[in-house]
Tab-separated table of C-alpha atoms in Angstrom:
chain	number	residue	atom	x	y	z
A	1	MET	CA	-78.866	-29.498	-22.510
A	2	THR	CA	-77.873	-30.927	-25.826
A	3	GLY	CA	-80.157	-33.123	-27.816
A	4	PRO	CA	-82.464	-33.189	-30.787
A	5	SER	CA	-85.544	-32.085	-28.841
A	6	GLY	CA	-84.523	-28.517	-29.418
A	7	SER	CA	-86.569	-28.865	-32.587
A	8	GLY	CA	-89.764	-27.945	-30.760
A	9	PRO	CA	-90.159	-24.211	-30.296
A	10	ALA	CA	-93.894	-25.024	-30.065
A	11	GLY	CA	-93.650	-24.632	-26.339
A	12	PHE	CA	-96.687	-26.512	-25.037
A	13	GLY	CA	-97.613	-30.097	-25.715
A	14	PRO	CA	-95.405	-33.084	-25.376
A	15	PRO	CA	-91.973	-32.409	-26.731
A	16	VAL	CA	-91.403	-34.347	-29.891
A	17	ALA	CA	-88.429	-36.534	-29.283
A	18	GLY	CA	-86.377	-37.344	-32.278
A	19	PRO	CA	-84.739	-40.677	-32.730
A	20	LEU	CA	-81.930	-40.786	-30.255
A	21	GLY	CA	-78.926	-43.013	-30.454
A	22	GLY	CA	-80.602	-45.224	-33.010
A	23	HIS	CA	-83.670	-46.030	-30.880
A	24	GLY	CA	-86.662	-44.803	-32.754
A	25	PHE	CA	-89.088	-44.720	-29.808
A	26	THR	CA	-89.374	-43.119	-26.406
A	27	VAL	CA	-91.020	-44.113	-23.152
A	28	PRO	CA	-94.673	-42.994	-23.111
A	29	VAL	CA	-95.630	-40.526	-20.385
A	30	LEU	CA	-99.372	-40.733	-19.622
A	31	ARG	CA	-101.312	-38.083	-17.754
A	32	LEU	CA	-104.079	-39.244	-15.412
A	33	GLY	CA	-105.670	-36.192	-13.823
A	34	ASP	CA	-103.015	-34.566	-11.723
A	35	ILE	CA	-100.609	-37.457	-11.992
A	36	LEU	CA	-98.126	-38.488	-14.650
A	37	LEU	CA	-97.760	-42.238	-15.126
A	38	VAL	CA	-94.560	-43.555	-16.673
A	39	THR	CA	-94.251	-47.277	-17.316
A	40	LEU	CA	-90.772	-48.570	-17.999
A	41	GLN	CA	-90.480	-51.885	-19.819
A	42	GLY	CA	-87.532	-54.169	-20.363
A	43	GLU	CA	-84.115	-52.724	-20.856
A	44	LEU	CA	-83.718	-48.972	-20.835
A	45	HIS	CA	-80.757	-47.600	-22.712
A	46	ASP	CA	-78.816	-44.695	-21.302
A	47	GLY	CA	-79.969	-42.396	-24.093
A	48	MET	CA	-83.609	-43.296	-23.511
A	49	ALA	CA	-83.245	-42.697	-19.788
A	50	GLU	CA	-81.852	-39.226	-20.365
A	51	GLN	CA	-84.600	-38.482	-22.869
A	52	LEU	CA	-87.180	-39.654	-20.358
A	53	GLN	CA	-85.766	-37.356	-17.698
A	54	GLN	CA	-86.131	-34.428	-20.038
A	55	ASP	CA	-89.651	-35.432	-21.146
A	56	ILE	CA	-90.935	-35.771	-17.592
A	57	THR	CA	-89.480	-32.464	-16.462
A	58	ASP	CA	-90.987	-30.677	-19.465
A	59	ARG	CA	-94.381	-32.285	-18.908
A	60	ILE	CA	-94.451	-31.286	-15.240
A	61	ALA	CA	-93.491	-27.737	-16.070
A	62	HIS	CA	-96.148	-27.392	-18.757
A	63	THR	CA	-99.050	-29.275	-17.236
A	64	ARG	CA	-98.668	-28.479	-13.554
A	65	VAL	CA	-99.247	-32.012	-12.349
A	66	THR	CA	-98.681	-32.692	-8.674
A	67	GLY	CA	-97.406	-36.228	-8.796
A	68	VAL	CA	-95.335	-38.617	-10.916
A	69	VAL	CA	-95.552	-42.398	-10.713
A	70	ILE	CA	-92.729	-44.347	-12.321
A	71	ASP	CA	-93.683	-48.003	-12.703
A	72	ILE	CA	-90.620	-50.221	-12.968
A	73	SER	CA	-92.349	-53.577	-12.456
A	74	GLY	CA	-91.338	-54.538	-15.993
A	75	VAL	CA	-87.671	-53.770	-15.478
A	76	ASP	CA	-85.280	-56.639	-14.801
A	77	VAL	CA	-82.079	-54.664	-14.441
A	78	VAL	CA	-81.500	-51.279	-12.865
A	79	ASP	CA	-77.876	-50.246	-13.152
A	80	SER	CA	-76.160	-47.402	-11.358
A	81	PHE	CA	-76.836	-45.030	-14.239
A	82	LEU	CA	-80.584	-45.654	-14.305
A	83	GLY	CA	-80.636	-45.431	-10.505
A	84	ARG	CA	-79.029	-42.011	-10.681
A	85	VAL	CA	-81.404	-40.861	-13.428
A	86	LEU	CA	-84.416	-41.929	-11.340
A	87	ALA	CA	-83.088	-40.002	-8.348
A	88	GLU	CA	-82.503	-36.965	-10.559
A	89	ILE	CA	-86.018	-37.180	-12.014
A	90	ALA	CA	-87.401	-37.181	-8.475
A	91	ALA	CA	-85.238	-34.259	-7.412
A	92	GLY	CA	-86.187	-32.266	-10.513
A	93	ALA	CA	-89.886	-33.005	-10.017
A	94	GLU	CA	-89.623	-31.906	-6.398
A	95	LEU	CA	-88.291	-28.535	-7.570
A	96	LEU	CA	-91.378	-28.194	-9.749
A	97	ALA	CA	-93.647	-29.056	-6.807
A	98	ALA	CA	-94.501	-32.564	-7.951
A	99	ARG	CA	-93.895	-35.637	-5.870
A	100	THR	CA	-92.386	-38.756	-7.421
A	101	VAL	CA	-93.153	-42.319	-6.406
A	102	LEU	CA	-91.175	-45.298	-7.677
A	103	ALA	CA	-93.538	-48.257	-7.919
A	104	GLY	CA	-93.264	-51.992	-8.402
A	105	MET	CA	-89.589	-52.659	-7.941
A	106	ARG	CA	-88.840	-56.372	-8.108
A	107	PRO	CA	-87.094	-58.084	-5.175
A	108	ALA	CA	-84.069	-59.010	-7.293
A	109	VAL	CA	-83.685	-55.417	-8.462
A	110	ALA	CA	-83.963	-54.115	-4.893
A	111	ILE	CA	-81.250	-56.509	-3.716
A	112	THR	CA	-78.961	-55.519	-6.586
A	113	LEU	CA	-79.410	-51.811	-5.898
A	114	VAL	CA	-78.705	-52.254	-2.195
A	115	GLU	CA	-75.595	-54.312	-2.944
A	116	LEU	CA	-74.455	-51.526	-5.267
A	117	GLY	CA	-74.958	-49.085	-2.406
A	118	LEU	CA	-77.733	-47.257	-4.269
A	119	THR	CA	-80.437	-47.031	-1.624
A	120	LEU	CA	-82.053	-44.027	-3.366
A	121	PRO	CA	-82.673	-42.016	-0.216
A	122	GLY	CA	-85.335	-39.350	-0.520
A	123	LEU	CA	-87.189	-41.241	-3.214
A	124	ARG	CA	-90.718	-42.366	-2.332
A	125	THR	CA	-91.445	-46.001	-3.087
A	126	ALA	CA	-94.584	-48.117	-3.338
A	127	LEU	CA	-95.343	-51.768	-3.890
A	128	ASP	CA	-97.278	-51.182	-7.106
A	129	VAL	CA	-99.006	-48.434	-9.131
A	130	GLU	CA	-102.215	-48.701	-7.112
A	131	ARG	CA	-100.359	-48.100	-3.855
A	132	ALA	CA	-98.415	-45.267	-5.452
A	133	MET	CA	-101.655	-43.529	-6.532
A	134	GLU	CA	-102.996	-44.033	-3.009
A	135	LEU	CA	-99.870	-42.476	-1.549
A	136	LEU	CA	-100.082	-39.427	-3.802
A	137	THR	CA	-103.811	-38.802	-3.375
A	138	ALA	CA	-103.641	-39.354	0.385
A	139	GLY	CA	-100.822	-36.839	0.609
A	140	GLU	CA	-102.942	-34.374	-1.342
A	141	ARG	CA	-105.880	-34.705	1.009
A	142	GLN	CA	-103.649	-33.978	3.954
A	143	GLY	CA	-102.393	-30.879	2.261
A	144	GLU	CA	-99.042	-30.009	0.862
A	145	GLY	CA	-97.085	-31.389	3.783
A	146	SER	CA	-94.024	-33.348	2.903
A	147	PRO	CA	-93.977	-36.792	4.524
B	1	MET	CA	-38.174	-131.234	-8.652
B	2	GLN	CA	-35.607	-128.503	-8.219
B	3	VAL	CA	-35.928	-127.638	-11.837
B	4	SER	CA	-39.702	-127.402	-11.806
B	5	VAL	CA	-39.632	-125.079	-8.785
B	6	SER	CA	-37.137	-122.772	-10.416
B	7	VAL	CA	-39.302	-122.658	-13.538
B	8	SER	CA	-42.400	-121.681	-11.602
B	9	GLU	CA	-40.418	-119.028	-9.793
B	10	GLU	CA	-39.147	-117.730	-13.069
B	11	ASN	CA	-42.712	-117.482	-14.337
B	12	ALA	CA	-43.703	-115.597	-11.238
B	13	GLU	CA	-40.765	-113.280	-11.663
B	14	GLN	CA	-42.032	-112.230	-15.044
B	15	GLU	CA	-45.251	-110.975	-13.505
B	16	PRO	CA	-45.094	-107.514	-11.921
B	17	PRO	CA	-45.508	-107.442	-8.108
B	18	ALA	CA	-48.995	-105.844	-8.394
B	19	GLN	CA	-50.282	-108.835	-10.375
B	20	GLN	CA	-48.729	-111.245	-7.902
B	21	VAL	CA	-50.393	-109.417	-5.021
B	22	SER	CA	-53.703	-109.532	-6.872
B	23	ALA	CA	-53.357	-113.298	-7.474
B	24	PHE	CA	-52.393	-113.815	-3.835
B	25	LEU	CA	-55.440	-111.892	-2.577
B	26	GLU	CA	-57.731	-113.924	-4.852
B	27	ARG	CA	-56.170	-117.201	-3.805
B	28	ARG	CA	-56.034	-116.495	-0.066
B	29	ARG	CA	-59.164	-114.386	0.176
B	30	GLU	CA	-60.752	-116.739	2.704
B	31	GLN	CA	-57.734	-116.729	5.070
B	32	VAL	CA	-57.338	-112.942	4.787
B	33	ALA	CA	-61.023	-112.454	5.595
B	34	GLN	CA	-60.786	-114.820	8.576
B	35	ARG	CA	-57.813	-112.933	10.007
B	36	TRP	CA	-59.387	-109.533	9.421
B	37	ALA	CA	-62.559	-110.656	11.162
B	38	ASP	CA	-60.466	-110.804	14.350
B	39	ALA	CA	-59.024	-107.320	13.830
B	40	ALA	CA	-60.446	-104.477	15.915
B	41	LEU	CA	-62.128	-102.693	12.989
B	42	PHE	CA	-64.231	-105.645	11.799
B	43	ARG	CA	-64.749	-107.180	15.240
B	44	THR	CA	-66.253	-104.030	16.739
B	45	VAL	CA	-68.417	-103.077	13.769
B	46	PHE	CA	-69.949	-106.519	13.162
B	47	THR	CA	-70.758	-107.541	16.691
B	48	VAL	CA	-73.768	-109.683	15.819
B	49	SER	CA	-72.065	-112.526	13.998
B	50	ARG	CA	-68.543	-113.386	12.945
B	51	ASP	CA	-69.808	-114.569	9.550
B	52	GLU	CA	-70.868	-111.053	8.764
B	53	ALA	CA	-67.401	-109.763	9.567
B	54	VAL	CA	-65.821	-112.462	7.399
B	55	GLU	CA	-68.184	-111.627	4.550
B	56	ALA	CA	-67.234	-107.928	4.810
B	57	GLY	CA	-63.544	-108.863	4.886
B	58	ARG	CA	-64.031	-110.982	1.746
B	59	SER	CA	-65.527	-108.117	-0.218
B	60	VAL	CA	-62.752	-105.735	0.879
B	61	ALA	CA	-60.101	-108.299	-0.115
B	62	ALA	CA	-61.834	-108.795	-3.478
B	63	ALA	CA	-61.869	-105.048	-4.066
B	64	LEU	CA	-58.153	-104.822	-3.226
B	65	ALA	CA	-57.442	-107.681	-5.631
B	66	ALA	CA	-59.319	-105.835	-8.379
B	67	VAL	CA	-57.363	-102.636	-7.714
B	68	ALA	CA	-54.053	-104.524	-7.737
B	69	ALA	CA	-55.030	-106.326	-10.949
B	70	ALA	CA	-55.620	-102.939	-12.574
B	71	GLY	CA	-52.119	-101.940	-11.433
B	72	ARG	CA	-53.379	-98.807	-9.648
B	73	LEU	CA	-51.875	-99.511	-6.234
B	74	ASP	CA	-51.694	-95.901	-5.075
B	75	ASP	CA	-54.782	-94.497	-6.780
B	76	ILE	CA	-57.627	-93.815	-4.336
B	77	ARG	CA	-59.961	-93.193	-7.277
B	78	ALA	CA	-59.346	-96.659	-8.742
B	79	PRO	CA	-62.659	-98.150	-9.921
B	80	GLY	CA	-62.032	-101.255	-7.811
B	81	PHE	CA	-62.711	-99.307	-4.606
B	82	GLU	CA	-66.181	-98.208	-5.750
B	83	ALA	CA	-67.652	-101.609	-4.852
B	84	VAL	CA	-66.658	-101.276	-1.184
B	85	ARG	CA	-66.773	-97.500	-0.749
B	86	ASP	CA	-70.319	-97.634	0.653
B	87	GLN	CA	-69.474	-100.467	2.981
B	88	LEU	CA	-66.318	-98.739	4.228
B	89	GLY	CA	-68.322	-95.564	4.743
B	90	ARG	CA	-70.885	-97.401	6.843
B	91	MET	CA	-68.150	-99.081	8.882
B	92	ALA	CA	-66.391	-95.773	9.461
B	93	ALA	CA	-69.675	-94.098	10.425
B	94	SER	CA	-70.440	-96.914	12.841
B	95	ARG	CA	-67.007	-96.522	14.463
B	96	GLY	CA	-67.619	-92.776	14.615
B	97	ARG	CA	-70.861	-93.328	16.518
B	98	MET	CA	-68.918	-95.431	19.017
B	99	GLY	CA	-66.752	-92.418	19.728
B	100	ILE	CA	-63.705	-93.355	17.649
B	101	ASP	CA	-62.210	-90.272	15.996
B	102	THR	CA	-60.365	-90.159	12.678
B	103	ASP	CA	-56.977	-90.878	14.307
B	104	GLY	CA	-58.294	-94.007	15.970
B	105	LEU	CA	-59.916	-95.135	12.743
B	106	ALA	CA	-56.655	-94.636	10.840
B	107	ASP	CA	-54.851	-96.815	13.397
B	108	GLU	CA	-57.469	-99.545	13.103
B	109	VAL	CA	-57.217	-99.620	9.323
B	110	ALA	CA	-53.411	-99.676	9.611
B	111	ALA	CA	-53.726	-102.726	11.876
B	112	LEU	CA	-55.253	-104.653	8.954
B	113	ARG	CA	-51.890	-104.571	7.163
B	114	GLU	CA	-49.983	-106.813	9.554
B	115	PRO	CA	-52.009	-110.060	9.164
B	116	VAL	CA	-52.180	-109.873	5.393
B	117	THR	CA	-48.457	-109.161	4.887
B	118	ASP	CA	-47.664	-112.097	7.188
B	119	LEU	CA	-49.753	-114.334	4.950
B	120	LEU	CA	-48.028	-113.018	1.855
B	121	ARG	CA	-44.533	-113.633	3.322
B	122	ALA	CA	-45.546	-117.211	4.087
B	123	GLU	CA	-46.266	-117.696	0.388
B	124	PHE	CA	-42.614	-117.380	-0.501
B	125	PRO	CA	-40.053	-120.093	0.240
B	126	ASP	CA	-37.564	-117.374	1.192
B	127	PRO	CA	-39.309	-114.306	2.714
B	128	ASN	CA	-36.097	-112.265	2.376
B	129	ALA	CA	-35.731	-112.781	-1.376
B	130	PRO	CA	-35.859	-109.488	-3.289
B	131	GLU	CA	-38.914	-110.730	-5.159
B	132	ALA	CA	-40.802	-111.369	-1.922
B	133	GLN	CA	-39.742	-107.974	-0.602
B	134	GLU	CA	-41.129	-106.305	-3.692
B	135	CYS	CA	-44.469	-108.052	-3.321
B	136	VAL	CA	-44.697	-107.115	0.338
B	137	LEU	CA	-43.874	-103.524	-0.567
B	138	ALA	CA	-46.608	-103.516	-3.218
B	139	LEU	CA	-49.089	-104.896	-0.698
B	140	THR	CA	-48.048	-102.271	1.857
B	141	VAL	CA	-48.668	-99.518	-0.671
B	142	LEU	CA	-52.068	-101.026	-1.428
B	143	MET	CA	-53.010	-101.159	2.239
B	144	GLY	CA	-51.902	-97.538	2.621
B	145	THR	CA	-54.235	-96.622	-0.210
B	146	LEU	CA	-57.070	-98.498	1.519
B	147	ARG	CA	-56.408	-96.416	4.616
B	148	LEU	CA	-56.647	-93.230	2.563
B	149	VAL	CA	-59.872	-94.397	0.946
B	150	VAL	CA	-61.431	-95.055	4.348
B	151	LEU	CA	-60.415	-91.636	5.657
B	152	GLU	CA	-61.501	-89.884	2.482
B	153	THR	CA	-64.898	-91.569	2.718
B	154	THR	CA	-65.237	-90.456	6.327
B	155	VAL	CA	-64.302	-86.878	5.593
B	156	SER	CA	-66.618	-86.537	2.602
B	157	ALA	CA	-69.469	-88.077	4.610
B	158	GLY	CA	-68.843	-85.464	7.311
B	159	GLU	CA	-68.841	-82.697	4.747
B	160	GLU	CA	-72.143	-83.907	3.336
B	161	VAL	CA	-73.695	-83.826	6.786
B	162	ILE	CA	-72.411	-80.294	7.397
B	163	ALA	CA	-73.713	-79.036	4.051
B	164	ARG	CA	-77.118	-80.607	4.622
B	165	GLN	CA	-77.402	-79.180	8.106
B	166	ARG	CA	-76.351	-75.737	6.938
B	167	GLU	CA	-79.088	-75.830	4.325
B	168	GLN	CA	-81.652	-76.928	6.898
B	169	LEU	CA	-80.536	-74.155	9.211
B	170	HIS	CA	-81.052	-71.612	6.448
B	171	GLU	CA	-84.547	-72.866	5.759
B	172	VAL	CA	-85.548	-73.159	9.382
B	173	ALA	CA	-84.038	-69.928	10.584
B	174	THR	CA	-85.833	-67.498	8.297
B	175	PRO	CA	-89.592	-67.831	8.481
B	176	VAL	CA	-91.596	-64.778	7.464
B	177	ILE	CA	-94.737	-64.355	9.552
B	178	LYS	CA	-97.801	-62.376	8.629
B	179	LEU	CA	-98.752	-60.514	11.794
B	180	TRP	CA	-101.610	-58.440	10.458
B	181	GLU	CA	-103.073	-57.228	7.217
B	182	SER	CA	-100.091	-55.705	5.307
B	183	THR	CA	-97.686	-56.391	8.156
B	184	VAL	CA	-95.014	-59.102	8.047
B	185	ALA	CA	-92.273	-59.965	10.541
B	186	VAL	CA	-89.034	-61.967	10.463
B	187	PRO	CA	-87.844	-63.238	13.839
B	188	LEU	CA	-84.081	-63.561	13.415
B	189	ILE	CA	-82.408	-66.252	15.492
B	190	GLY	CA	-78.686	-66.907	15.693
B	191	THR	CA	-75.712	-65.129	14.218
B	192	LEU	CA	-76.319	-63.133	11.053
B	193	ASP	CA	-73.621	-63.802	8.476
B	194	SER	CA	-73.607	-62.676	4.862
B	195	ALA	CA	-75.200	-65.844	3.489
B	196	ARG	CA	-77.994	-65.819	6.044
B	197	SER	CA	-78.721	-62.135	5.707
B	198	GLN	CA	-79.001	-62.705	1.966
B	199	THR	CA	-81.570	-65.455	2.567
B	200	VAL	CA	-83.440	-63.263	5.025
B	201	MET	CA	-83.502	-60.398	2.552
B	202	GLU	CA	-84.769	-62.572	-0.274
B	203	SER	CA	-87.522	-64.240	1.713
B	204	LEU	CA	-88.591	-60.939	3.270
B	205	LEU	CA	-88.838	-59.198	-0.107
B	206	ASP	CA	-90.778	-62.123	-1.586
B	207	ALA	CA	-93.145	-62.013	1.378
B	208	ILE	CA	-93.640	-58.265	0.938
B	209	VAL	CA	-94.790	-58.909	-2.628
B	210	ALA	CA	-96.920	-61.940	-1.712
B	211	GLU	CA	-98.654	-60.325	1.272
B	212	ARG	CA	-98.719	-56.829	-0.216
B	213	ALA	CA	-97.098	-55.647	2.975
B	214	ARG	CA	-96.683	-52.014	3.919
B	215	TYR	CA	-94.748	-52.731	7.104
B	216	ALA	CA	-91.952	-55.228	7.690
B	217	ILE	CA	-90.624	-55.938	11.173
B	218	LEU	CA	-87.141	-57.392	11.713
B	219	ASP	CA	-87.020	-58.814	15.215
B	220	ILE	CA	-83.474	-59.360	16.474
B	221	THR	CA	-84.321	-60.722	19.927
B	222	GLY	CA	-82.621	-63.999	19.021
B	223	VAL	CA	-79.453	-62.434	17.622
B	224	PRO	CA	-76.753	-62.880	20.295
B	225	THR	CA	-74.458	-60.031	19.278
B	226	VAL	CA	-74.636	-57.062	16.983
B	227	ASP	CA	-71.364	-55.849	15.506
B	228	SER	CA	-70.808	-53.425	12.664
B	229	LEU	CA	-71.138	-56.201	10.079
B	230	VAL	CA	-74.500	-57.369	11.418
B	231	ALA	CA	-75.659	-53.754	11.592
B	232	GLN	CA	-74.639	-53.318	7.967
B	233	HIS	CA	-76.654	-56.402	6.979
B	234	LEU	CA	-79.655	-55.040	8.847
B	235	MET	CA	-79.396	-51.664	7.169
B	236	LYS	CA	-79.145	-53.309	3.748
B	237	THR	CA	-82.287	-55.322	4.405
B	238	VAL	CA	-84.106	-52.216	5.599
B	239	ALA	CA	-83.024	-50.296	2.493
B	240	ALA	CA	-84.127	-53.097	0.158
B	241	ALA	CA	-87.542	-53.328	1.849
B	242	ARG	CA	-87.933	-49.583	1.499
B	243	LEU	CA	-87.174	-49.785	-2.223
B	244	MET	CA	-90.074	-52.222	-2.472
B	245	GLY	CA	-92.356	-49.663	-0.877
B	246	ALA	CA	-92.496	-51.180	2.608
B	247	GLU	CA	-91.464	-49.479	5.815
B	248	CYS	CA	-89.070	-51.525	7.912
B	249	ILE	CA	-88.911	-51.567	11.704
B	250	VAL	CA	-86.117	-53.227	13.687
B	251	SER	CA	-87.332	-54.534	17.031
B	252	GLY	CA	-86.096	-56.653	19.909
B	253	ILE	CA	-83.025	-54.598	20.712
B	254	ARG	CA	-81.973	-55.699	24.198
B	255	PRO	CA	-80.435	-53.116	26.531
B	256	ALA	CA	-76.994	-54.727	26.299
B	257	ILE	CA	-77.139	-54.663	22.510
B	258	ALA	CA	-78.295	-51.042	22.509
B	259	GLN	CA	-75.219	-50.235	24.629
B	260	THR	CA	-72.933	-52.136	22.255
B	261	ILE	CA	-74.348	-50.359	19.231
B	262	VAL	CA	-73.773	-46.978	20.869
B	263	GLN	CA	-70.262	-47.891	22.017
B	264	LEU	CA	-69.276	-49.139	18.565
B	265	GLY	CA	-70.512	-45.869	17.128
B	266	ILE	CA	-72.817	-47.595	14.643
B	267	ASP	CA	-75.247	-45.119	13.154
B	268	LEU	CA	-78.686	-46.690	12.877
B	269	GLY	CA	-80.203	-43.257	12.396
B	270	THR	CA	-81.900	-44.189	9.132
B	271	VAL	CA	-83.509	-47.260	10.669
B	272	LEU	CA	-86.739	-47.147	12.624
B	273	THR	CA	-86.234	-49.063	15.879
B	274	ARG	CA	-88.500	-50.267	18.672
B	275	ALA	CA	-87.696	-52.084	21.901
B	276	SER	CA	-89.955	-55.088	21.428
B	277	LEU	CA	-91.921	-56.841	18.721
B	278	ALA	CA	-95.131	-55.706	20.439
B	279	ASP	CA	-94.051	-52.077	20.223
B	280	ALA	CA	-93.179	-52.493	16.557
B	281	LEU	CA	-96.560	-54.068	15.828
B	282	ALA	CA	-98.313	-51.302	17.746
B	283	TYR	CA	-96.474	-48.735	15.625
B	284	ALA	CA	-97.389	-50.500	12.374
B	285	LEU	CA	-101.034	-50.774	13.413
B	286	SER	CA	-101.325	-47.158	14.480
B	287	ARG	CA	-99.825	-46.040	11.179
B	288	GLN	CA	-102.551	-48.021	9.422
B	289	GLY	CA	-105.243	-46.450	11.590
B	290	VAL	CA	-105.947	-49.680	13.452
B	291	GLU	CA	-106.521	-49.465	17.167
B	292	ILE	CA	-106.625	-52.333	19.609
B	293	ALA	CA	-108.681	-51.639	22.696
B	294	PRO	CA	-109.979	-53.878	25.465
B	295	LEU	CA	-113.620	-54.953	25.117
B	296	ARG	CA	-116.012	-52.684	26.944
B	297	THR	CA	-117.286	-54.173	30.186
B	298	ASP	CA	-120.980	-53.740	29.295
B	299	SER	CA	-120.561	-55.733	26.098
B	300	ALA	CA	-118.961	-58.471	28.184
B	301	GLY	CA	-122.034	-58.337	30.398
B	302	VAL	CA	-124.346	-58.884	27.418
B	303	ARG	CA	-122.555	-62.114	26.643
């Protein structure tokens, strides 16, 4: 992995992301109990998406959360790159024993993704964040069974 | 006397044939209208009174005169036609309702040419003079243009009807029904083409958001045939609904269609299917922990 986040030998705590590709901010990753909540807003540049992937994976590894909710209700456009990154985030989280739910996709975005042939198989989806939380906590109560 | 005639003819010769035709139509408008009123087109459309037919003939003759005056004999978009386009459209539509097709209509409009060219020939002392021939030719061209205008009006009216009906079909054919709390269904009726499946997908996804649906049922009882294209549309819709967080069930697969799908080798493995809408609803309800049971007999006795 290349990237400026190698600056943090601190180990624990959120990795400090340096300015990447000219964008001086990153997507916030909030922790709510055992769940990480990531809210994407507006347009997400490729560099930010990659940074986000790295951030989430690090956070899961260091905090041992059991679920990740990615809220994309504020996203108008999901291109093939972002679609792939989302699938990769989910696959990486799965390896670290956390389940990922994609929440709040807009109808127009869903149609575009399907027309692109990106049906994101294997990725859990929910109507909104509330439903996603429900899905994760319900799965927990039933035990560690995969759906 | 001789001299004066030759002078007037010389004057006329200076005018181009289109202008002469225009002047002739203005001058003889009444006679032209009277003759046209007896022609099949006007006679059959205006059956109530002959005056009506004559009035219609007058306005058509006036429009032709205006077009000829503008010198646009062979231009179907000439502004002069605008005044009568509506009227011609109504006449054509009325003939259409009587079972006359476009060919028949074209013949009837062509039949209008004969009486008016006869009148024009009678205007000239010598019908075989080159000048008279030119005028008749100009009038013939003009009448040909009228024929085109009538047909064009008919065709565009037909196209409008088709477009309107297609739109209505789209609206009517894709209702989204709320069957239960968090459960919506789309009963699909008729052939699924790309445009319709797009409409279905859009309205289904909007309904999923509006009703906060967890389960969406696509009922294909009314779809006559399922080929690989239709199957592809179905799978796309299912995938899009899943991306929105709703589980999609395809129901109403008739035995014959099940056979076809198997024989075509279409893989619907990723799609949850049920035989009937009732089965699909039962599945959705059981997944939500809802159970429907008959009322107990003792409670019926209390009532």
